[in-house]
Amino acid sequence: MKTKHLKPLLVVFVVAVSLLGGSSVCPPAEANDKPIKLTYAFFAPAGTFPGKQMAHWAEEIEKRTEGLVKVQTFPGGTLLGARDMYDGVSSGVADIGLGSPSYDPGRFPLTSGVALPVKFPNATVASLTLLDLMMEFKPAEYEPFKIITMFTTEPGHIQSRDPVASLEDLKGMKLRAAGTGVPVLKALGAAPVGMPMPQVPESVQTGVIDGTMTSREVLKDFKLAEMLHHVLEYPTVVVTFAAVMDKKKWDALPDKVKKVIDELAREMAIWTGQYHDKQNVGEALAWAKKEHDLQIHTLSEEETAKWDALLAPMVQTWTEEMEAKGLPAAKFLERLRQLRDQYAQEYQ
Ligand code: 3IO
């Protein structure tokens, strides 16, 4: 039998790879290991940064399980959309689903604390903070799920058809955000609408909205710079993402596969944050400036102080609301600030 002779070679190869300092790999696949197929759904296109995260995860899982696990990805909402992602995973439409808890703060109350105006410096710091908080607090909102990974956008910026450089400019402007961004825009005096990202281009086109508040790579990745020529240099709140698997499906996986998935959770938070912070957003801004004459606006010091003062009470309000529901909101925020400051030293 051919495989009999190949097997020692495979062992040597695996050991050699491990010694070279590569990431850990599963023990070699046994002949009786049945291939495992996993479907993985995401609500936005493959070319966006969460879509790239999904493809990278799929590739790493296949590599590190030596082909034992095969992942079939469904980007672009082809299997599940933004609003039915988590229920779809629960009911088995997809094995894994990447959704945005920020779209449904009522369902993910503790997660929404990461999308408060707490001045994260970038997506990497916010992503690691988010993941650690979830591992430490194990919130009941993920009860039916196994968390595969989590990450965030950079803090959102107002991107609009007309320039915004003061509260006066913002007054009554129809701006769209994820659910967690709606109270921010409201506090600043805009007319906010909550809406998933894939609906934004058409909503701008038809005049339903005058702009959006989110991470700035959408100017290129959703071609929004063709219509939105103005960005305000005032970082607000991040948007959270969580890839989850149904817990019963997870329980049925072999231990060696679970181990690979677990070790990837944190790696993916960093990988995605770094790609978004170091490449994705910068490339989009350069493209939008060159191709679509993007204008960047700043607030005066005095105006910045006014904006900050309007947003500050949100944190206290959130804490009171969550504590009233019996959630450990004050402790959560205290730990959030510690992690934020710790990771901010490592990831500038
Ligand atoms: C987002 C969602 C899907 C694909 C690319 C994206 N870039 C930023 C977001 C955040 C988001 O969903 C939002 O609503 O601001």
CSV table of C-alpha atoms and ligand atoms in Angstrom, one decimal:
chain,number,residue,atom,x,y,z
A,1,MET,CA,0.0,0.0,0.0
A,2,LYS,CA,1.4,3.3,-1.1
A,3,THR,CA,0.1,5.2,2.0
A,4,LYS,CA,2.1,2.9,4.3
A,5,HIS,CA,5.3,4.3,2.9
A,6,LEU,CA,4.2,7.8,2.7
A,7,LYS,CA,3.1,8.1,6.3
A,8,PRO,CA,6.6,8.2,7.9
A,9,LEU,CA,7.5,10.9,5.5
A,10,LEU,CA,4.4,12.9,6.4
A,11,VAL,CA,5.3,12.6,10.1
A,12,VAL,CA,8.9,13.9,9.4
A,13,PHE,CA,7.4,16.7,7.4
A,14,VAL,CA,5.0,17.7,10.2
A,15,VAL,CA,7.7,17.6,12.8
A,16,ALA,CA,10.0,19.6,10.6
A,17,VAL,CA,7.4,22.3,10.0
A,18,SER,CA,6.7,22.4,13.8
A,19,LEU,CA,10.4,22.8,14.5
A,20,LEU,CA,10.7,25.6,11.9
A,21,GLY,CA,8.4,27.5,14.2
A,22,GLY,CA,5.4,27.4,12.0
A,23,SER,CA,2.0,27.5,13.7
A,24,SER,CA,0.9,24.2,15.2
A,25,VAL,CA,-0.7,21.7,12.9
A,26,CYS,CA,-3.0,18.8,13.7
A,27,PRO,CA,-1.6,15.4,14.0
A,28,PRO,CA,-1.5,13.8,10.6
A,29,ALA,CA,-5.0,12.9,9.3
A,30,GLU,CA,-5.8,9.2,9.8
A,31,ALA,CA,-7.2,7.2,7.0
A,32,ASN,CA,-10.5,6.8,8.9
A,33,ASP,CA,-10.9,10.6,9.5
A,34,LYS,CA,-14.0,11.6,7.6
A,35,PRO,CA,-13.6,14.9,5.8
A,36,ILE,CA,-15.5,17.7,7.6
A,37,LYS,CA,-17.3,20.3,5.5
A,38,LEU,CA,-18.2,23.6,7.0
A,39,THR,CA,-20.3,26.3,5.4
A,40,TYR,CA,-19.5,29.9,6.4
A,41,ALA,CA,-21.8,32.8,5.5
A,42,PHE,CA,-21.2,36.6,5.5
A,43,PHE,CA,-23.6,39.3,4.6
A,44,ALA,CA,-21.3,41.6,2.6
A,45,PRO,CA,-19.0,41.1,-0.5
A,46,ALA,CA,-15.8,39.0,-0.4
A,47,GLY,CA,-13.6,42.0,-1.3
A,48,THR,CA,-14.5,43.9,1.9
A,49,PHE,CA,-12.2,43.4,4.9
A,50,PRO,CA,-14.5,41.1,6.9
A,51,GLY,CA,-14.9,39.1,3.7
A,52,LYS,CA,-11.1,38.8,3.4
A,53,GLN,CA,-11.0,37.7,7.0
A,54,MET,CA,-13.4,34.9,6.2
A,55,ALA,CA,-11.3,33.7,3.2
A,56,HIS,CA,-8.1,33.8,5.2
A,57,TRP,CA,-9.7,31.9,8.1
A,58,ALA,CA,-11.0,29.2,5.7
A,59,GLU,CA,-7.5,28.9,4.1
A,60,GLU,CA,-5.7,28.6,7.5
A,61,ILE,CA,-8.2,26.0,8.8
A,62,GLU,CA,-7.7,23.8,5.7
A,63,LYS,CA,-4.0,24.2,6.0
A,64,ARG,CA,-3.7,23.6,9.7
A,65,THR,CA,-6.0,20.5,9.7
A,66,GLU,CA,-4.2,19.3,6.6
A,67,GLY,CA,-7.3,19.2,4.5
A,68,LEU,CA,-9.4,17.4,7.1
A,69,VAL,CA,-11.7,20.4,7.3
A,70,LYS,CA,-13.0,22.0,4.1
A,71,VAL,CA,-14.7,25.4,4.4
A,72,GLN,CA,-17.2,26.6,1.8
A,73,THR,CA,-17.6,30.4,2.0
A,74,PHE,CA,-20.8,32.3,1.1
A,75,PRO,CA,-20.0,36.0,1.0
A,76,GLY,CA,-22.3,38.7,-0.3
A,77,GLY,CA,-25.4,37.6,1.6
A,78,THR,CA,-25.9,34.6,-0.8
A,79,LEU,CA,-26.7,32.3,2.1
A,80,LEU,CA,-27.6,34.7,4.9
A,81,GLY,CA,-28.1,38.4,5.1
A,82,ALA,CA,-27.2,40.9,7.8
A,83,ARG,CA,-30.5,40.7,9.7
A,84,ASP,CA,-30.9,36.9,9.7
A,85,MET,CA,-27.3,35.8,10.2
A,86,TYR,CA,-27.5,34.7,13.8
A,87,ASP,CA,-30.9,33.0,13.6
A,88,GLY,CA,-29.7,31.3,10.4
A,89,VAL,CA,-26.7,29.8,12.2
A,90,SER,CA,-29.0,28.6,15.0
A,91,SER,CA,-31.4,27.0,12.6
A,92,GLY,CA,-28.6,25.3,10.6
A,93,VAL,CA,-28.7,27.3,7.4
A,94,ALA,CA,-25.0,27.8,7.7
A,95,ASP,CA,-22.5,26.2,10.1
A,96,ILE,CA,-20.7,29.4,10.7
A,97,GLY,CA,-22.0,33.0,10.3
A,98,LEU,CA,-20.1,36.3,10.4
A,99,GLY,CA,-22.5,39.0,11.5
A,100,SER,CA,-22.4,42.4,13.2
A,101,PRO,CA,-23.7,42.5,16.8
A,102,SER,CA,-23.7,46.3,16.3
A,103,TYR,CA,-26.7,45.8,14.0
A,104,ASP,CA,-28.8,44.5,16.9
A,105,PRO,CA,-27.7,46.1,20.2
A,106,GLY,CA,-30.8,44.8,22.0
A,107,ARG,CA,-29.8,41.2,21.3
A,108,PHE,CA,-26.1,41.8,22.1
A,109,PRO,CA,-26.3,44.3,25.0
A,110,LEU,CA,-22.9,43.7,26.6
A,111,THR,CA,-21.1,43.7,23.2
A,112,SER,CA,-22.6,47.1,22.5
A,113,GLY,CA,-20.4,48.5,25.3
A,114,VAL,CA,-17.4,48.2,22.9
A,115,ALA,CA,-19.2,50.5,20.5
A,116,LEU,CA,-19.5,53.3,23.0
A,117,PRO,CA,-17.5,56.6,22.5
A,118,VAL,CA,-14.5,55.3,24.5
A,119,LYS,CA,-11.9,56.5,22.0
A,120,PHE,CA,-10.2,53.3,20.8
A,121,PRO,CA,-7.1,54.4,18.8
A,122,ASN,CA,-7.6,51.8,16.0
A,123,ALA,CA,-9.3,48.6,15.0
A,124,THR,CA,-6.6,46.3,16.2
A,125,VAL,CA,-6.8,47.6,19.8
A,126,ALA,CA,-10.6,47.5,19.7
A,127,SER,CA,-10.6,44.0,18.3
A,128,LEU,CA,-8.3,42.5,20.9
A,129,THR,CA,-10.2,44.3,23.7
A,130,LEU,CA,-13.5,43.0,22.3
A,131,LEU,CA,-12.3,39.4,22.1
A,132,ASP,CA,-10.7,39.4,25.6
A,133,LEU,CA,-13.8,40.9,27.1
A,134,MET,CA,-16.0,38.2,25.6
A,135,MET,CA,-13.7,35.5,26.8
A,136,GLU,CA,-13.6,36.9,30.3
A,137,PHE,CA,-17.2,37.9,30.7
A,138,LYS,CA,-18.8,35.1,28.7
A,139,PRO,CA,-22.0,37.1,28.1
A,140,ALA,CA,-25.3,35.2,28.0
A,141,GLU,CA,-26.0,36.8,24.6
A,142,TYR,CA,-23.7,34.2,22.9
A,143,GLU,CA,-25.2,31.3,24.9
A,144,PRO,CA,-26.3,29.2,21.9
A,145,PHE,CA,-23.0,29.9,20.1
A,146,LYS,CA,-19.4,29.1,20.0
A,147,ILE,CA,-17.4,32.3,19.2
A,148,ILE,CA,-15.1,31.6,16.3
A,149,THR,CA,-13.5,35.1,16.2
A,150,MET,CA,-14.4,38.7,16.8
A,151,PHE,CA,-13.1,42.0,15.5
A,152,THR,CA,-14.1,45.6,14.9
A,153,THR,CA,-13.8,48.4,12.4
A,154,GLU,CA,-11.7,51.5,13.1
A,155,PRO,CA,-13.6,54.2,14.9
A,156,GLY,CA,-16.3,55.5,12.5
A,157,HIS,CA,-16.1,58.8,10.6
A,158,ILE,CA,-18.9,60.9,9.1
A,159,GLN,CA,-18.8,60.5,5.3
A,160,SER,CA,-21.2,62.8,3.6
A,161,ARG,CA,-22.5,64.4,0.4
A,162,ASP,CA,-22.2,67.8,1.9
A,163,PRO,CA,-19.3,69.0,4.1
A,164,VAL,CA,-19.6,68.7,7.9
A,165,ALA,CA,-17.3,70.9,10.0
A,166,SER,CA,-19.7,71.9,12.8
A,167,LEU,CA,-22.8,70.9,14.7
A,168,GLU,CA,-24.7,73.4,12.7
A,169,ASP,CA,-23.8,71.5,9.4
A,170,LEU,CA,-24.9,68.3,11.0
A,171,LYS,CA,-28.3,69.4,12.1
A,172,GLY,CA,-31.0,67.2,10.7
A,173,MET,CA,-28.7,65.5,8.2
A,174,LYS,CA,-30.0,62.1,7.3
A,175,LEU,CA,-27.0,59.9,8.2
A,176,ARG,CA,-26.9,56.1,8.4
A,177,ALA,CA,-25.0,54.1,11.0
A,178,ALA,CA,-25.0,50.6,12.5
A,179,GLY,CA,-27.5,50.3,15.3
A,180,THR,CA,-24.9,51.1,18.0
A,181,GLY,CA,-23.9,54.3,16.1
A,182,VAL,CA,-27.5,55.7,16.0
A,183,PRO,CA,-27.4,57.2,19.5
A,184,VAL,CA,-24.1,58.9,18.7
A,185,LEU,CA,-25.6,60.6,15.6
A,186,LYS,CA,-28.7,61.5,17.6
A,187,ALA,CA,-26.6,63.1,20.4
A,188,LEU,CA,-24.9,65.2,17.8
A,189,GLY,CA,-28.2,66.5,16.4
A,190,ALA,CA,-28.3,64.5,13.1
A,191,ALA,CA,-31.3,62.5,11.8
A,192,PRO,CA,-29.9,59.0,12.1
A,193,VAL,CA,-31.1,55.8,10.4
A,194,GLY,CA,-29.9,52.3,11.4
A,195,MET,CA,-29.3,50.2,8.3
A,196,PRO,CA,-26.9,47.3,7.3
A,197,MET,CA,-23.9,48.3,5.2
A,198,PRO,CA,-24.9,46.5,1.9
A,199,GLN,CA,-28.0,48.8,1.6
A,200,VAL,CA,-25.9,52.0,1.9
A,201,PRO,CA,-24.8,52.6,-1.7
A,202,GLU,CA,-28.4,52.4,-3.1
A,203,SER,CA,-29.7,54.5,-0.2
A,204,VAL,CA,-27.2,57.3,-0.9
A,205,GLN,CA,-28.0,57.0,-4.6
A,206,THR,CA,-31.7,57.5,-4.1
A,207,GLY,CA,-31.3,60.2,-1.6
A,208,VAL,CA,-32.8,58.2,1.4
A,209,ILE,CA,-29.6,59.2,3.2
A,210,ASP,CA,-27.0,62.0,2.9
A,211,GLY,CA,-24.1,59.9,4.2
A,212,THR,CA,-23.0,57.4,6.7
A,213,MET,CA,-20.9,57.1,9.8
A,214,THR,CA,-18.5,54.1,9.7
A,215,SER,CA,-15.0,53.1,8.9
A,216,ARG,CA,-13.5,54.9,5.9
A,217,GLU,CA,-12.5,52.0,3.7
A,218,VAL,CA,-16.2,51.8,2.5
A,219,LEU,CA,-15.4,54.9,0.3
A,220,LYS,CA,-13.6,52.4,-2.0
A,221,ASP,CA,-14.9,49.0,-1.1
A,222,PHE,CA,-18.5,50.1,-1.6
A,223,LYS,CA,-17.6,52.9,-4.1
A,224,LEU,CA,-19.2,55.5,-1.9
A,225,ALA,CA,-16.6,58.1,-2.8
A,226,GLU,CA,-18.3,58.5,-6.1
A,227,MET,CA,-21.2,60.1,-4.2
A,228,LEU,CA,-19.8,61.1,-0.8
A,229,HIS,CA,-17.0,63.6,-1.3
A,230,HIS,CA,-16.6,64.7,2.3
A,231,VAL,CA,-15.1,63.0,5.4
A,232,LEU,CA,-14.9,64.5,8.9
A,233,GLU,CA,-11.7,63.8,10.8
A,234,TYR,CA,-13.5,63.1,14.0
A,235,PRO,CA,-13.2,59.4,15.1
A,236,THR,CA,-16.4,58.2,16.8
A,237,VAL,CA,-17.3,54.6,17.6
A,238,VAL,CA,-16.3,51.2,16.3
A,239,VAL,CA,-18.7,48.6,14.7
A,240,THR,CA,-18.3,45.0,16.1
A,241,PHE,CA,-18.2,41.7,14.2
A,242,ALA,CA,-18.7,38.2,15.6
A,243,ALA,CA,-18.2,34.9,13.7
A,244,VAL,CA,-20.1,32.2,15.5
A,245,MET,CA,-21.0,28.5,15.2
A,246,ASP,CA,-23.9,26.7,16.6
A,247,LYS,CA,-22.7,25.1,19.9
A,248,LYS,CA,-24.1,21.7,19.1
A,249,LYS,CA,-22.2,21.6,15.8
A,250,TRP,CA,-19.1,22.7,17.7
A,251,ASP,CA,-19.4,20.0,20.3
A,252,ALA,CA,-19.4,17.4,17.6
A,253,LEU,CA,-16.1,18.5,16.1
A,254,PRO,CA,-12.9,16.4,16.9
A,255,ASP,CA,-10.6,17.9,19.5
A,256,LYS,CA,-7.8,18.5,17.1
A,257,VAL,CA,-10.1,20.6,14.9
A,258,LYS,CA,-11.4,22.5,18.0
A,259,LYS,CA,-7.8,23.3,19.0
A,260,VAL,CA,-7.0,24.8,15.6
A,261,ILE,CA,-10.1,26.9,15.6
A,262,ASP,CA,-9.4,28.1,19.1
A,263,GLU,CA,-5.9,29.2,18.3
A,264,LEU,CA,-7.1,31.1,15.3
A,265,ALA,CA,-9.6,33.2,17.2
A,266,ARG,CA,-7.0,35.6,18.5
A,267,GLU,CA,-4.8,35.5,15.4
A,268,MET,CA,-7.7,36.5,13.3
A,269,ALA,CA,-8.6,39.4,15.5
A,270,ILE,CA,-5.1,40.7,15.1
A,271,TRP,CA,-4.8,39.8,11.4
A,272,THR,CA,-8.1,41.6,10.5
A,273,GLY,CA,-7.3,44.6,12.7
A,274,GLN,CA,-3.9,45.0,11.2
A,275,TYR,CA,-5.1,44.6,7.6
A,276,HIS,CA,-7.8,47.2,8.2
A,277,ASP,CA,-5.6,49.7,10.1
A,278,LYS,CA,-2.4,49.4,8.0
A,279,GLN,CA,-3.6,48.8,4.5
A,280,ASN,CA,-7.3,48.8,3.8
A,281,VAL,CA,-8.3,52.2,5.1
A,282,GLY,CA,-5.2,54.0,3.8
A,283,GLU,CA,-5.6,52.6,0.3
A,284,ALA,CA,-9.2,53.6,0.2
A,285,LEU,CA,-8.5,57.2,1.3
A,286,ALA,CA,-5.7,57.5,-1.3
A,287,TRP,CA,-8.0,56.2,-4.0
A,288,ALA,CA,-10.8,58.5,-3.0
A,289,LYS,CA,-8.6,61.5,-3.0
A,290,LYS,CA,-7.0,60.7,-6.4
A,291,GLU,CA,-10.1,59.5,-8.2
A,292,HIS,CA,-13.0,61.4,-6.6
A,293,ASP,CA,-11.5,64.5,-5.1
A,294,LEU,CA,-12.3,63.5,-1.5
A,295,GLN,CA,-12.2,66.4,0.9
A,296,ILE,CA,-11.1,65.9,4.5
A,297,HIS,CA,-12.5,68.3,7.1
A,298,THR,CA,-11.4,69.0,10.7
A,299,LEU,CA,-13.2,70.5,13.7
A,300,SER,CA,-11.8,73.5,15.6
A,301,GLU,CA,-10.6,72.8,19.1
A,302,GLU,CA,-13.6,74.5,20.5
A,303,GLU,CA,-16.0,72.5,18.3
A,304,THR,CA,-14.2,69.3,19.2
A,305,ALA,CA,-14.8,70.0,22.9
A,306,LYS,CA,-18.5,70.6,22.2
A,307,TRP,CA,-18.8,67.2,20.3
A,308,ASP,CA,-17.0,65.3,23.0
A,309,ALA,CA,-19.3,66.9,25.7
A,310,LEU,CA,-22.4,65.8,23.8
A,311,LEU,CA,-21.1,62.2,23.6
A,312,ALA,CA,-19.7,61.8,27.1
A,313,PRO,CA,-23.1,61.1,28.8
A,314,MET,CA,-23.7,58.1,26.6
A,315,VAL,CA,-21.3,56.0,28.6
A,316,GLN,CA,-23.1,56.7,31.9
A,317,THR,CA,-26.5,56.2,30.3
A,318,TRP,CA,-25.4,52.8,28.9
A,319,THR,CA,-24.0,51.7,32.2
A,320,GLU,CA,-27.2,52.5,34.1
A,321,GLU,CA,-29.4,50.8,31.5
A,322,MET,CA,-27.3,47.7,31.5
A,323,GLU,CA,-26.9,47.5,35.3
A,324,ALA,CA,-30.7,47.8,35.5
A,325,LYS,CA,-30.9,44.7,33.3
A,326,GLY,CA,-28.6,42.9,35.7
A,327,LEU,CA,-25.5,43.0,33.5
A,328,PRO,CA,-22.0,43.8,35.0
A,329,ALA,CA,-21.7,47.0,32.9
A,330,ALA,CA,-19.5,49.0,35.3
A,331,LYS,CA,-17.0,46.1,35.7
A,332,PHE,CA,-17.1,45.5,31.9
A,333,LEU,CA,-16.2,49.2,31.2
A,334,GLU,CA,-13.4,49.2,33.8
A,335,ARG,CA,-11.8,46.2,32.2
A,336,LEU,CA,-12.4,47.6,28.7
A,337,ARG,CA,-10.4,50.7,29.6
A,338,GLN,CA,-7.6,48.6,31.0
A,339,LEU,CA,-7.4,46.4,27.9
A,340,ARG,CA,-7.6,49.4,25.6
A,341,ASP,CA,-4.7,51.1,27.3
A,342,GLN,CA,-2.7,47.9,27.4
A,343,TYR,CA,-3.1,47.1,23.8
A,344,ALA,CA,-2.7,50.7,22.7
A,345,GLN,CA,1.0,50.5,23.8
A,346,GLU,CA,1.5,47.5,21.6
A,347,TYR,CA,-0.5,48.4,18.5
A,348,GLN,CA,-0.1,52.1,17.6
B,1,3IO,C1,-18.8,46.9,7.2
B,1,3IO,C2,-19.7,45.9,7.1
B,1,3IO,C3,-19.6,45.0,6.0
B,1,3IO,C4,-18.6,45.1,5.1
B,1,3IO,C5,-17.6,46.1,5.2
B,1,3IO,C6,-17.8,47.0,6.3
B,1,3IO,N1,-17.0,48.1,6.6
B,1,3IO,C7,-17.5,48.6,7.8
B,1,3IO,C8,-18.6,47.9,8.1
B,1,3IO,C9,-19.3,48.3,9.3
B,1,3IO,C10,-20.7,48.3,9.3
B,1,3IO,O1,-21.3,47.3,9.1
B,1,3IO,C11,-21.5,49.5,9.6
B,1,3IO,O2,-22.7,49.3,9.5
B,1,3IO,O3,-20.9,50.5,9.8
